[in-house]
PDB file of C-alpha atoms in Angstrom:
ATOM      1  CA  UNK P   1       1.498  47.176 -60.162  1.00  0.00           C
ATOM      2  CA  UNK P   2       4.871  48.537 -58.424  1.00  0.00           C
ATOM      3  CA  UNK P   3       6.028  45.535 -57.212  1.00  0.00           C
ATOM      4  CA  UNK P   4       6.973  41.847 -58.386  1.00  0.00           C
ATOM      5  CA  UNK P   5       5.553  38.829 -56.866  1.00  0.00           C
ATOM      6  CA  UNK P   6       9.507  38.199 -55.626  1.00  0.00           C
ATOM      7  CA  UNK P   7       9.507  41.226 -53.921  1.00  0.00           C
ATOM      8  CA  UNK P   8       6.458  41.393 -52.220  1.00  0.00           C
ATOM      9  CA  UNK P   9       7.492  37.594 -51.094  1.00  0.00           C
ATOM     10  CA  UNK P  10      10.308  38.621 -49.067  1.00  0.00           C
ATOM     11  CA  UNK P  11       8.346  41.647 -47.434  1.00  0.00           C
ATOM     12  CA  UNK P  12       5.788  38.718 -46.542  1.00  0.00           C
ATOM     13  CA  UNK P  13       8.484  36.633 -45.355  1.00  0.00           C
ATOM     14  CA  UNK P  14      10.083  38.811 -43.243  1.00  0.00           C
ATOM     15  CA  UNK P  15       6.806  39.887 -41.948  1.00  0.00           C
ATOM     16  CA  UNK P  16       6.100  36.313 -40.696  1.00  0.00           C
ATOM     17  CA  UNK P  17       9.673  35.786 -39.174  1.00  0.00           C
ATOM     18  CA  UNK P  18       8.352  38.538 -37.139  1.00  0.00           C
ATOM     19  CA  UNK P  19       4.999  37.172 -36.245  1.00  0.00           C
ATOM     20  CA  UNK P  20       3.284  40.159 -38.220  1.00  0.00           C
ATOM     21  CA  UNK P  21       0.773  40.254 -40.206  1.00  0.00           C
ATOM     22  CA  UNK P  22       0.915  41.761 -43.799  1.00  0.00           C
ATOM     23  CA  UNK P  23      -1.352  44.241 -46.102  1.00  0.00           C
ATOM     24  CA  UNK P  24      -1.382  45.103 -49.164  1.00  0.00           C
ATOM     25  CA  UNK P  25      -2.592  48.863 -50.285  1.00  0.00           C
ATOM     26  CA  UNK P  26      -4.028  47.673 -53.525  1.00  0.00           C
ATOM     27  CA  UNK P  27      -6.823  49.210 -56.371  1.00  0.00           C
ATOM     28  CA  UNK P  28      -5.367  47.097 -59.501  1.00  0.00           C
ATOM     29  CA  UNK P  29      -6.454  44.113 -60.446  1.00  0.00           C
ATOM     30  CA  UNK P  30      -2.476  42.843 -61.626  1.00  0.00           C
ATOM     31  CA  UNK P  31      -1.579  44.377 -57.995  1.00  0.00           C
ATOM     32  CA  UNK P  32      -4.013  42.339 -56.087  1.00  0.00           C
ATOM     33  CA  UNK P  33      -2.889  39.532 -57.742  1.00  0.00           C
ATOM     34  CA  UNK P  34       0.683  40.079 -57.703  1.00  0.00           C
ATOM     35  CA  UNK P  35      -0.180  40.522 -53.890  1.00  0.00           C
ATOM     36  CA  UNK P  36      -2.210  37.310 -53.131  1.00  0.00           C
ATOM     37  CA  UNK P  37       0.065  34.930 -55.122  1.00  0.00           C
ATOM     38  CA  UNK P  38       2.928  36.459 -52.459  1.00  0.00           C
ATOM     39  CA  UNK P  39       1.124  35.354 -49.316  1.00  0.00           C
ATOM     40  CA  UNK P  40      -0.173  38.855 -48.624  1.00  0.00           C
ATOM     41  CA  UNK P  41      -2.823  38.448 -45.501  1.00  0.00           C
ATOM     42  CA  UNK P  42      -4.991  40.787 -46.444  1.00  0.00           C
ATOM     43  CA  UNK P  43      -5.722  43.583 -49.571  1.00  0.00           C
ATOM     44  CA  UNK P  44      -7.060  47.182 -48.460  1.00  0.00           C
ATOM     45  CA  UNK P  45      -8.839  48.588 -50.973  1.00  0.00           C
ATOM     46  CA  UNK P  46      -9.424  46.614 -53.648  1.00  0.00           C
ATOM     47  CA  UNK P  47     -11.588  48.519 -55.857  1.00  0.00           C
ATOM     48  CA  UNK P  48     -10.729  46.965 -59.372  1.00  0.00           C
ATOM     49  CA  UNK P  49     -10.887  43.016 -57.824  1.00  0.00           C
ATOM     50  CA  UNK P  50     -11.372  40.811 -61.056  1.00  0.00           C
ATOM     51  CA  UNK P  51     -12.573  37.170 -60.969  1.00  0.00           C
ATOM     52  CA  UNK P  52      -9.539  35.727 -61.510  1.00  0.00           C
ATOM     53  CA  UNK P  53      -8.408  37.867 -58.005  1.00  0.00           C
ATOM     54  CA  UNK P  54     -11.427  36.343 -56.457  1.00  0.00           C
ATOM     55  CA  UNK P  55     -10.338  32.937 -57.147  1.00  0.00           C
ATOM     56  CA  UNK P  56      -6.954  33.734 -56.144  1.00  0.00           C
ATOM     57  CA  UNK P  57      -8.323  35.181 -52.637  1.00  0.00           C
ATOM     58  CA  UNK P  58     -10.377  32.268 -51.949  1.00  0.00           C
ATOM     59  CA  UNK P  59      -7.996  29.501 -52.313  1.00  0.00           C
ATOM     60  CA  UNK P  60      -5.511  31.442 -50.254  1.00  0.00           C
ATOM     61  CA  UNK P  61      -7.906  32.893 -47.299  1.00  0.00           C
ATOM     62  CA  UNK P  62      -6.791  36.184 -48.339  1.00  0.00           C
ATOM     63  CA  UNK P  63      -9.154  38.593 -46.420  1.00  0.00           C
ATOM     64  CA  UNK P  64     -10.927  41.615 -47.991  1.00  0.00           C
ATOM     65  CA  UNK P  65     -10.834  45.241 -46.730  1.00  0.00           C
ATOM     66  CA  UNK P  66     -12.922  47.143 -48.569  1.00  0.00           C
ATOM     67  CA  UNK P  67     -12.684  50.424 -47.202  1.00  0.00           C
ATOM     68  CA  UNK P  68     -15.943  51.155 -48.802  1.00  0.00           C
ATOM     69  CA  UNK P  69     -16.044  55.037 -46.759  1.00  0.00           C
ATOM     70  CA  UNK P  70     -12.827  55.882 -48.345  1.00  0.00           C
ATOM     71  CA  UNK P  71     -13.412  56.443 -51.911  1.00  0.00           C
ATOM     72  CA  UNK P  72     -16.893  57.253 -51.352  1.00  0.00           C
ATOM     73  CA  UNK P  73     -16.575  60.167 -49.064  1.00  0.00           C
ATOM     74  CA  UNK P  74     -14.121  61.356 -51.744  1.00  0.00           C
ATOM     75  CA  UNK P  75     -16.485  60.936 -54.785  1.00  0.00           C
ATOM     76  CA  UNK P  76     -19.400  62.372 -52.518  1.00  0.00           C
ATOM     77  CA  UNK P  77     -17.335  65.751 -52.568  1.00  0.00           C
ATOM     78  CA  UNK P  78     -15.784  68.510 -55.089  1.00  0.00           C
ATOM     79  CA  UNK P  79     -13.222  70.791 -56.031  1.00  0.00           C
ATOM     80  CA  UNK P  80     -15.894  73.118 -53.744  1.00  0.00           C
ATOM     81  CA  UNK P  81     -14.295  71.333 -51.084  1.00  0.00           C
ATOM     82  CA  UNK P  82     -10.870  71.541 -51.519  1.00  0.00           C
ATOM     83  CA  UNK P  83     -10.297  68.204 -53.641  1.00  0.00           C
ATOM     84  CA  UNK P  84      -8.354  68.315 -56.891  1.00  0.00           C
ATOM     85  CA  UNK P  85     -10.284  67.449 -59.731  1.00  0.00           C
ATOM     86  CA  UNK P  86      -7.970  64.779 -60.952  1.00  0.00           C
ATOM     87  CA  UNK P  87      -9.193  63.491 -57.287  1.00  0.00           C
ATOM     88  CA  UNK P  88     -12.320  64.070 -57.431  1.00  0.00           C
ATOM     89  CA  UNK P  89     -12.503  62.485 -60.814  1.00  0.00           C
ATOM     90  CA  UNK P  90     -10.627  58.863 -60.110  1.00  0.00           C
ATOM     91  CA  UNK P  91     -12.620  58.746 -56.930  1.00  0.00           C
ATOM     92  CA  UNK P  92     -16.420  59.098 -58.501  1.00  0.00           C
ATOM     93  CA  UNK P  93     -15.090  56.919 -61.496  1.00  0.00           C
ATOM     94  CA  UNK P  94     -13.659  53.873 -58.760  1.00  0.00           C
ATOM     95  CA  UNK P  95     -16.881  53.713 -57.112  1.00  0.00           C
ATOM     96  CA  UNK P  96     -18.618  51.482 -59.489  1.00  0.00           C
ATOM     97  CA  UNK P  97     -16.402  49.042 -59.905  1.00  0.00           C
ATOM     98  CA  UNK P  98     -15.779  48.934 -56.268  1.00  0.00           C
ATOM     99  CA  UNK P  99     -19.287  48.220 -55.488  1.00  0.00           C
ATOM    100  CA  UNK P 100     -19.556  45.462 -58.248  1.00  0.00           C
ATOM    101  CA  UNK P 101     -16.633  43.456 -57.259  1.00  0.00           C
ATOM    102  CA  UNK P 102     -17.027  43.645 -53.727  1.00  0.00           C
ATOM    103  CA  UNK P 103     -20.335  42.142 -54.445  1.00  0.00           C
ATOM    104  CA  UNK P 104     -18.792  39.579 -56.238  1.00  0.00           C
ATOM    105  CA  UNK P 105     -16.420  38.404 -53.465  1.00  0.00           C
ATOM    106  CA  UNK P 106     -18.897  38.554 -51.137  1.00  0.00           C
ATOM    107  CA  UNK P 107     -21.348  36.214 -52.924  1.00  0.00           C
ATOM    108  CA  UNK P 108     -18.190  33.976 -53.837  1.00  0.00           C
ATOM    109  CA  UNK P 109     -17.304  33.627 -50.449  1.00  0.00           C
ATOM    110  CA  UNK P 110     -14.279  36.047 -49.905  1.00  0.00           C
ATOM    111  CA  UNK P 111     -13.484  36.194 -46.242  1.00  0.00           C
ATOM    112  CA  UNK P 112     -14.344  39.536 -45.198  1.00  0.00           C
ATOM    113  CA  UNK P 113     -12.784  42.339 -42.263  1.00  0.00           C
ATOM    114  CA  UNK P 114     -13.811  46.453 -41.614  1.00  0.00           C
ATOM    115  CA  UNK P 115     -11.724  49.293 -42.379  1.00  0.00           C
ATOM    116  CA  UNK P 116     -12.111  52.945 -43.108  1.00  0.00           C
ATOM    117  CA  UNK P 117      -8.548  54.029 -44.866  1.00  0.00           C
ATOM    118  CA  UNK P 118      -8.940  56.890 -42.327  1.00  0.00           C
ATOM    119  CA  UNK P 119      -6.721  59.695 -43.111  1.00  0.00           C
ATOM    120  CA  UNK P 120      -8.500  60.294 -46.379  1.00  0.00           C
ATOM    121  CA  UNK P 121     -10.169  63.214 -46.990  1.00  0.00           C
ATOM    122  CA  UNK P 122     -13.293  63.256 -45.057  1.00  0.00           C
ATOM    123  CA  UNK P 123     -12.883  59.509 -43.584  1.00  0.00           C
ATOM    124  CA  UNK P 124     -11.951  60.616 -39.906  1.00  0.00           C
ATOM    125  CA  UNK P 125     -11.175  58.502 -36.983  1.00  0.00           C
ATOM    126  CA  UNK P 126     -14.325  57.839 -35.068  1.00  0.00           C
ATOM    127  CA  UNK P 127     -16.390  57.412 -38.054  1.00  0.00           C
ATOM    128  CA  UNK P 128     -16.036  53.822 -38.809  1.00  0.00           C
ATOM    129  CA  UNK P 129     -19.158  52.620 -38.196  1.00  0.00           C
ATOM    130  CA  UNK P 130     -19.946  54.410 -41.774  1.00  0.00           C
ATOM    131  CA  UNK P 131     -18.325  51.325 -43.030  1.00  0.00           C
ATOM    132  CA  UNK P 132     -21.274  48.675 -41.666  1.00  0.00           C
ATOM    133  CA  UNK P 133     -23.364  51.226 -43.419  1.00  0.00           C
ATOM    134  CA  UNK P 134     -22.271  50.465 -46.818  1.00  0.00           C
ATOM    135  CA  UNK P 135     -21.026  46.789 -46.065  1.00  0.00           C
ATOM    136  CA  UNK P 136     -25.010  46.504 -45.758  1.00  0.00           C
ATOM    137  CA  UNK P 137     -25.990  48.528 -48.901  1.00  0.00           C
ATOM    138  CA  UNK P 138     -23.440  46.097 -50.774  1.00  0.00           C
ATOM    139  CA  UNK P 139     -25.414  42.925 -49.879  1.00  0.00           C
ATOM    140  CA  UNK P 140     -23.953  41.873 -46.619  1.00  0.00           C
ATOM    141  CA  UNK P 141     -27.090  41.344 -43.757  1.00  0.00           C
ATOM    142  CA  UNK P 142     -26.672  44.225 -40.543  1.00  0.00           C
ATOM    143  CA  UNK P 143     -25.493  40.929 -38.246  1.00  0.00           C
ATOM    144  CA  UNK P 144     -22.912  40.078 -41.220  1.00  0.00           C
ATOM    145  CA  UNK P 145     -21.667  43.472 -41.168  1.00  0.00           C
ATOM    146  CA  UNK P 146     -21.274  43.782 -37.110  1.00  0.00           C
ATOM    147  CA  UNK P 147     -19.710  40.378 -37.500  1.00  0.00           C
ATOM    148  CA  UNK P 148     -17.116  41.501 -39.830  1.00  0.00           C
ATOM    149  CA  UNK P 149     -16.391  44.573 -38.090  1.00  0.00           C
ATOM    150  CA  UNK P 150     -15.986  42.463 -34.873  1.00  0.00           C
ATOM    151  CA  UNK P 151     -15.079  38.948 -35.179  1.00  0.00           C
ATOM    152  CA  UNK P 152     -13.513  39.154 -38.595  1.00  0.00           C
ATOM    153  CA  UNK P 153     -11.706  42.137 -38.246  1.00  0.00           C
ATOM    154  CA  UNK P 154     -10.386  40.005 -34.680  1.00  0.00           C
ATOM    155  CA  UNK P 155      -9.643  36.840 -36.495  1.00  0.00           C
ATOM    156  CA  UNK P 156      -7.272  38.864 -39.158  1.00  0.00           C
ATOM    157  CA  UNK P 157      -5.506  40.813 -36.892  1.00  0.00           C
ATOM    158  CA  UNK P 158      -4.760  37.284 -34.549  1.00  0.00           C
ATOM    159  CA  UNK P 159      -6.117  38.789 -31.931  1.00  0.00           C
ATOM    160  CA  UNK P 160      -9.679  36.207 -31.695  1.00  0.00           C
ATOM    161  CA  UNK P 161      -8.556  34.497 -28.186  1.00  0.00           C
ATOM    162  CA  UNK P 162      -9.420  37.755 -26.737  1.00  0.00           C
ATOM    163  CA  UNK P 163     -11.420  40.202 -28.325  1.00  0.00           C
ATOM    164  CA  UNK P 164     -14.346  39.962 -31.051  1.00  0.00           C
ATOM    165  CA  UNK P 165     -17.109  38.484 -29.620  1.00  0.00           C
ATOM    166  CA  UNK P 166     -18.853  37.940 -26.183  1.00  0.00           C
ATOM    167  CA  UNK P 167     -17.873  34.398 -24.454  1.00  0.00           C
ATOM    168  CA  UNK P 168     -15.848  33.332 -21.898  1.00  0.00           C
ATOM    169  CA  UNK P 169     -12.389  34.330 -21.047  1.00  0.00           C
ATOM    170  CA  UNK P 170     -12.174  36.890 -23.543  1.00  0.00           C
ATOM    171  CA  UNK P 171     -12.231  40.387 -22.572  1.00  0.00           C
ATOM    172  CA  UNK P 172     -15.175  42.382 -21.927  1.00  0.00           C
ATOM    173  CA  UNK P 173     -15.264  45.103 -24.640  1.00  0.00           C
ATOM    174  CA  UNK P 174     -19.051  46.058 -24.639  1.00  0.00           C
ATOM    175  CA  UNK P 175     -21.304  48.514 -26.263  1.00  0.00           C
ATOM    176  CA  UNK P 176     -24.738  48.659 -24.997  1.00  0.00           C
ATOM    177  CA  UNK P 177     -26.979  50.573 -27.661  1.00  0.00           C
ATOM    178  CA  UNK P 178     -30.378  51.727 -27.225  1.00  0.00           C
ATOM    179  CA  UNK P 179     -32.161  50.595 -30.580  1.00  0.00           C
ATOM    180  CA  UNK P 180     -31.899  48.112 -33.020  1.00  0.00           C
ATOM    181  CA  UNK P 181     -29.207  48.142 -35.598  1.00  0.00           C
ATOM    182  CA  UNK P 182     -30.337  44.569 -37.088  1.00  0.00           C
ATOM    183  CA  UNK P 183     -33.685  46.462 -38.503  1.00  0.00           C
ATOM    184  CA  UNK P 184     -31.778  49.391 -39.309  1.00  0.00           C
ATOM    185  CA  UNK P 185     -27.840  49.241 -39.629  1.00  0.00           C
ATOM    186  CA  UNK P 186     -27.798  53.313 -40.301  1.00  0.00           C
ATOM    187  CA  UNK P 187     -28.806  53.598 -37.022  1.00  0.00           C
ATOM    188  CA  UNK P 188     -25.325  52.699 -34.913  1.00  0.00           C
ATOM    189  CA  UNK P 189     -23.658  55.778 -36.333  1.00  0.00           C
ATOM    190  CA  UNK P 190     -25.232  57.656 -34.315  1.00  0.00           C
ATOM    191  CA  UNK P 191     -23.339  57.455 -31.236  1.00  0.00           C
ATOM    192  CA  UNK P 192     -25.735  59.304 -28.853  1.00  0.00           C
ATOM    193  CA  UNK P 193     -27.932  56.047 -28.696  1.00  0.00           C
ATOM    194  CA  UNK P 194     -24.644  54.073 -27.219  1.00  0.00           C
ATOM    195  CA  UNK P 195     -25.796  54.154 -23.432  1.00  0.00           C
ATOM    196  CA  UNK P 196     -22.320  52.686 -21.926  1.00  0.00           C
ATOM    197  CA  UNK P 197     -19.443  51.552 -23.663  1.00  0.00           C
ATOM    198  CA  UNK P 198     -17.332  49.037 -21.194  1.00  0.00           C
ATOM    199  CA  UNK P 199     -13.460  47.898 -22.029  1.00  0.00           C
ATOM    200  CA  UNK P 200     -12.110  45.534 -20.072  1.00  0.00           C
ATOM    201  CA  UNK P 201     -15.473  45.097 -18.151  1.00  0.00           C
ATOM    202  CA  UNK P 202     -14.994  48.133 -16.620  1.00  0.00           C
ATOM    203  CA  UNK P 203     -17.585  51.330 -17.696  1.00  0.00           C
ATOM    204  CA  UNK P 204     -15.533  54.090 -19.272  1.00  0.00           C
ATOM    205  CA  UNK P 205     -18.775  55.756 -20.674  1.00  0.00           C
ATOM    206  CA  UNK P 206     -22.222  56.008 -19.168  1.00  0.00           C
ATOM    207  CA  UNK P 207     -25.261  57.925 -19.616  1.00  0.00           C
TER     208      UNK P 207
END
Protein backbone atom coordinates (compact mmCIF):
# COMPACT_ATOMS: atom_id res chain seq x y z
CA UNK A 1 0.00 0.00 0.00
CA UNK A 2 1.56 3.62 -0.86
CA UNK A 3 -0.82 5.54 0.71
CA UNK A 4 -2.59 6.07 4.24
CA UNK A 5 -6.23 6.01 4.69
CA UNK A 6 -5.66 10.05 5.68
CA UNK A 7 -4.26 10.67 2.56
CA UNK A 8 -6.29 9.03 0.23
CA UNK A 9 -9.28 10.88 2.33
CA UNK A 10 -8.36 14.23 1.30
CA UNK A 11 -7.75 13.17 -2.46
CA UNK A 12 -11.48 11.81 -2.05
CA UNK A 13 -12.51 14.92 -0.52
CA UNK A 14 -11.28 17.17 -2.79
CA UNK A 15 -12.51 15.03 -5.52
CA UNK A 16 -16.13 15.48 -4.27
CA UNK A 17 -15.80 19.34 -3.68
CA UNK A 18 -15.33 19.06 -7.31
CA UNK A 19 -18.22 16.89 -8.20
CA UNK A 20 -15.70 14.08 -9.44
CA UNK A 21 -15.67 10.90 -9.06
CA UNK A 22 -12.65 8.92 -7.60
CA UNK A 23 -10.57 5.53 -8.49
CA UNK A 24 -8.38 3.76 -7.01
CA UNK A 25 -5.50 1.77 -9.15
CA UNK A 26 -5.34 -1.07 -6.72
CA UNK A 27 -3.92 -5.10 -6.81
CA UNK A 28 -3.29 -5.36 -2.82
CA UNK A 29 -5.51 -6.48 -0.62
CA UNK A 30 -4.18 -3.67 2.40
CA UNK A 31 -4.50 -1.11 -0.71
CA UNK A 32 -8.03 -1.90 -1.51
CA UNK A 33 -8.81 -1.58 1.83
CA UNK A 34 -6.92 1.37 2.71
CA UNK A 35 -8.90 2.67 -0.43
CA UNK A 36 -12.55 1.71 0.44
CA UNK A 37 -12.35 2.77 4.13
CA UNK A 38 -11.36 6.45 2.37
CA UNK A 39 -14.55 6.76 0.35
CA UNK A 40 -12.83 5.70 -2.86
CA UNK A 41 -15.84 5.22 -5.62
CA UNK A 42 -14.52 2.66 -7.29
CA UNK A 43 -11.14 0.07 -7.29
CA UNK A 44 -9.57 -0.81 -10.86
CA UNK A 45 -7.99 -3.79 -10.73
CA UNK A 46 -8.35 -5.53 -7.86
CA UNK A 47 -6.71 -8.73 -8.39
CA UNK A 48 -5.72 -9.75 -4.72
CA UNK A 49 -9.53 -8.65 -3.23
CA UNK A 50 -9.74 -10.58 0.20
CA UNK A 51 -13.02 -11.17 2.10
CA UNK A 52 -12.55 -8.78 4.48
CA UNK A 53 -12.26 -6.16 1.14
CA UNK A 54 -15.46 -7.68 0.03
CA UNK A 55 -17.20 -6.80 3.11
CA UNK A 56 -15.69 -3.52 3.11
CA UNK A 57 -16.97 -2.91 -0.66
CA UNK A 58 -20.37 -3.96 0.06
CA UNK A 59 -21.26 -1.89 2.95
CA UNK A 60 -19.80 1.11 1.19
CA UNK A 61 -21.23 0.56 -2.59
CA UNK A 62 -17.77 0.60 -3.65
CA UNK A 63 -17.94 -0.58 -7.34
CA UNK A 64 -15.62 -3.22 -8.90
CA UNK A 65 -13.50 -2.82 -12.08
CA UNK A 66 -12.02 -5.75 -12.83
CA UNK A 67 -10.16 -5.15 -15.81
CA UNK A 68 -10.17 -8.81 -16.37
CA UNK A 69 -8.34 -8.18 -20.31
CA UNK A 70 -5.54 -6.44 -18.67
CA UNK A 71 -3.55 -8.91 -16.86
CA UNK A 72 -4.70 -11.60 -19.00
CA UNK A 73 -3.55 -10.39 -22.32
CA UNK A 74 -0.25 -9.91 -20.44
CA UNK A 75 -0.01 -13.49 -18.97
CA UNK A 76 -1.32 -14.84 -22.45
CA UNK A 77 2.11 -13.48 -23.90
CA UNK A 78 6.11 -13.83 -23.47
CA UNK A 79 9.39 -12.44 -23.42
CA UNK A 80 8.84 -13.66 -27.42
CA UNK A 81 6.82 -10.71 -27.46
CA UNK A 82 8.64 -8.11 -26.10
CA UNK A 83 7.46 -8.44 -22.29
CA UNK A 84 10.02 -8.59 -19.50
CA UNK A 85 10.01 -11.65 -17.72
CA UNK A 86 9.60 -10.11 -14.34
CA UNK A 87 6.25 -9.02 -16.38
CA UNK A 88 5.44 -11.76 -17.77
CA UNK A 89 5.90 -13.59 -14.54
CA UNK A 90 3.62 -11.27 -11.98
CA UNK A 91 1.07 -11.20 -14.73
CA UNK A 92 0.53 -15.26 -15.26
CA UNK A 93 0.99 -15.55 -11.36
CA UNK A 94 -2.09 -12.57 -10.69
CA UNK A 95 -4.41 -14.35 -12.83
CA UNK A 96 -5.60 -16.86 -10.39
CA UNK A 97 -6.28 -14.99 -7.73
CA UNK A 98 -7.96 -12.49 -9.87
CA UNK A 99 -10.37 -14.92 -11.17
CA UNK A 100 -11.14 -16.36 -7.62
CA UNK A 101 -11.92 -13.18 -5.93
CA UNK A 102 -13.74 -11.62 -8.55
CA UNK A 103 -15.90 -14.62 -8.26
CA UNK A 104 -16.26 -14.04 -4.84
CA UNK A 105 -17.55 -10.44 -5.09
CA UNK A 106 -19.67 -11.26 -7.62
CA UNK A 107 -21.55 -14.04 -5.76
CA UNK A 108 -21.43 -11.67 -2.57
CA UNK A 109 -23.04 -9.06 -4.29
CA UNK A 110 -20.23 -6.49 -5.16
CA UNK A 111 -21.65 -3.85 -7.43
CA UNK A 112 -20.04 -4.35 -10.62
CA UNK A 113 -18.78 -1.74 -13.86
CA UNK A 114 -16.46 -2.66 -17.35
CA UNK A 115 -13.06 -1.62 -17.95
CA UNK A 116 -10.12 -2.71 -19.99
CA UNK A 117 -6.90 -0.79 -18.26
CA UNK A 118 -6.22 -0.04 -21.97
CA UNK A 119 -2.78 1.11 -22.50
CA UNK A 120 -1.41 -2.21 -21.33
CA UNK A 121 0.38 -4.23 -23.43
CA UNK A 122 -1.89 -5.79 -25.85
CA UNK A 123 -5.28 -4.27 -24.24
CA UNK A 124 -5.93 -1.61 -27.09
CA UNK A 125 -8.68 0.83 -27.39
CA UNK A 126 -11.48 -0.69 -29.35
CA UNK A 127 -11.15 -3.99 -27.81
CA UNK A 128 -13.31 -3.74 -24.83
CA UNK A 129 -15.84 -5.89 -25.56
CA UNK A 130 -13.00 -8.67 -24.62
CA UNK A 131 -13.99 -7.68 -21.19
CA UNK A 132 -17.92 -9.14 -21.41
CA UNK A 133 -15.99 -12.09 -22.65
CA UNK A 134 -14.37 -12.94 -19.49
CA UNK A 135 -16.98 -11.12 -17.15
CA UNK A 136 -19.03 -14.25 -18.58
CA UNK A 137 -16.33 -16.98 -18.15
CA UNK A 138 -16.12 -15.62 -14.40
CA UNK A 139 -19.78 -16.46 -13.63
CA UNK A 140 -21.62 -13.37 -14.60
CA UNK A 141 -24.80 -14.38 -17.28
CA UNK A 142 -24.10 -12.59 -21.16
CA UNK A 143 -27.25 -10.03 -20.12
CA UNK A 144 -25.28 -9.40 -16.66
CA UNK A 145 -22.24 -8.67 -18.48
CA UNK A 146 -23.91 -6.18 -21.25
CA UNK A 147 -25.60 -4.74 -18.21
CA UNK A 148 -22.48 -3.95 -16.47
CA UNK A 149 -20.76 -2.71 -19.39
CA UNK A 150 -23.81 -0.42 -20.01
CA UNK A 151 -25.90 0.53 -17.19
CA UNK A 152 -23.35 -0.04 -14.48
CA UNK A 153 -20.53 1.36 -16.03
CA UNK A 154 -23.39 4.61 -16.55
CA UNK A 155 -24.52 4.56 -13.00
CA UNK A 156 -20.64 4.90 -11.71
CA UNK A 157 -19.59 7.40 -13.87
CA UNK A 158 -23.12 9.65 -12.86
CA UNK A 159 -23.90 9.78 -16.08
CA UNK A 160 -27.46 7.20 -15.81
CA UNK A 161 -30.06 10.21 -16.64
CA UNK A 162 -28.72 9.94 -20.04
CA UNK A 163 -26.92 7.17 -21.29
CA UNK A 164 -26.94 3.27 -20.35
CA UNK A 165 -29.94 1.89 -21.32
CA UNK A 166 -32.84 2.35 -23.88
CA UNK A 167 -35.96 4.46 -22.37
CA UNK A 168 -37.21 7.65 -22.66
CA UNK A 169 -35.44 10.89 -22.66
CA UNK A 170 -32.16 9.46 -22.59
CA UNK A 171 -30.05 9.59 -25.54
CA UNK A 172 -30.13 7.28 -28.32
CA UNK A 173 -26.74 5.46 -28.32
CA UNK A 174 -27.63 2.20 -30.29
CA UNK A 175 -25.91 -0.81 -31.61
CA UNK A 176 -27.89 -3.00 -33.76
CA UNK A 177 -26.04 -6.51 -34.03
CA UNK A 178 -26.84 -9.23 -36.28
CA UNK A 179 -26.72 -12.42 -33.93
CA UNK A 180 -27.23 -13.27 -30.58
CA UNK A 181 -24.76 -12.42 -27.93
CA UNK A 182 -27.15 -13.81 -24.99
CA UNK A 183 -26.42 -17.56 -26.47
CA UNK A 184 -23.01 -16.70 -27.17
CA UNK A 185 -21.30 -13.57 -25.47
CA UNK A 186 -17.89 -14.31 -27.67
CA UNK A 187 -19.77 -13.41 -30.40
CA UNK A 188 -20.05 -9.27 -29.99
CA UNK A 189 -16.32 -8.96 -30.46
CA UNK A 190 -16.60 -9.37 -33.60
CA UNK A 191 -17.53 -6.10 -34.85
CA UNK A 192 -18.37 -7.00 -38.50
CA UNK A 193 -21.82 -8.42 -37.26
CA UNK A 194 -22.66 -4.67 -35.79
CA UNK A 195 -25.02 -3.59 -38.78
CA UNK A 196 -25.42 0.27 -37.59
CA UNK A 197 -24.17 1.85 -34.67
CA UNK A 198 -26.43 5.20 -33.93
CA UNK A 199 -25.22 8.09 -31.25
CA UNK A 200 -27.42 10.52 -30.54
CA UNK A 201 -30.15 8.80 -32.73
CA UNK A 202 -28.45 9.72 -35.57
CA UNK A 203 -26.60 6.65 -37.86
CA UNK A 204 -22.86 7.23 -37.88
CA UNK A 205 -22.26 3.60 -39.18
CA UNK A 206 -24.30 1.51 -41.58
CA UNK A 207 -23.91 -1.46 -43.61
Amino acid sequence: AQFTVDELRAAVEEAKKRGAISAAHAHGASGIKNAVEAGIDSIEHGYFLDEEGIEMMLERGTVLVATSAAVRNVAAKGVEHGLLESVHRKASEAVESHVESFTRAYKAGVKLAMGTDSGVPFTNHGNNLDELVYLVEMGLTPMEAIQVATLESARLLRLDDRLGSLQEGKLADIVVFDGDPLADIAEIRDHHRFKWVIKDGEPVVRR
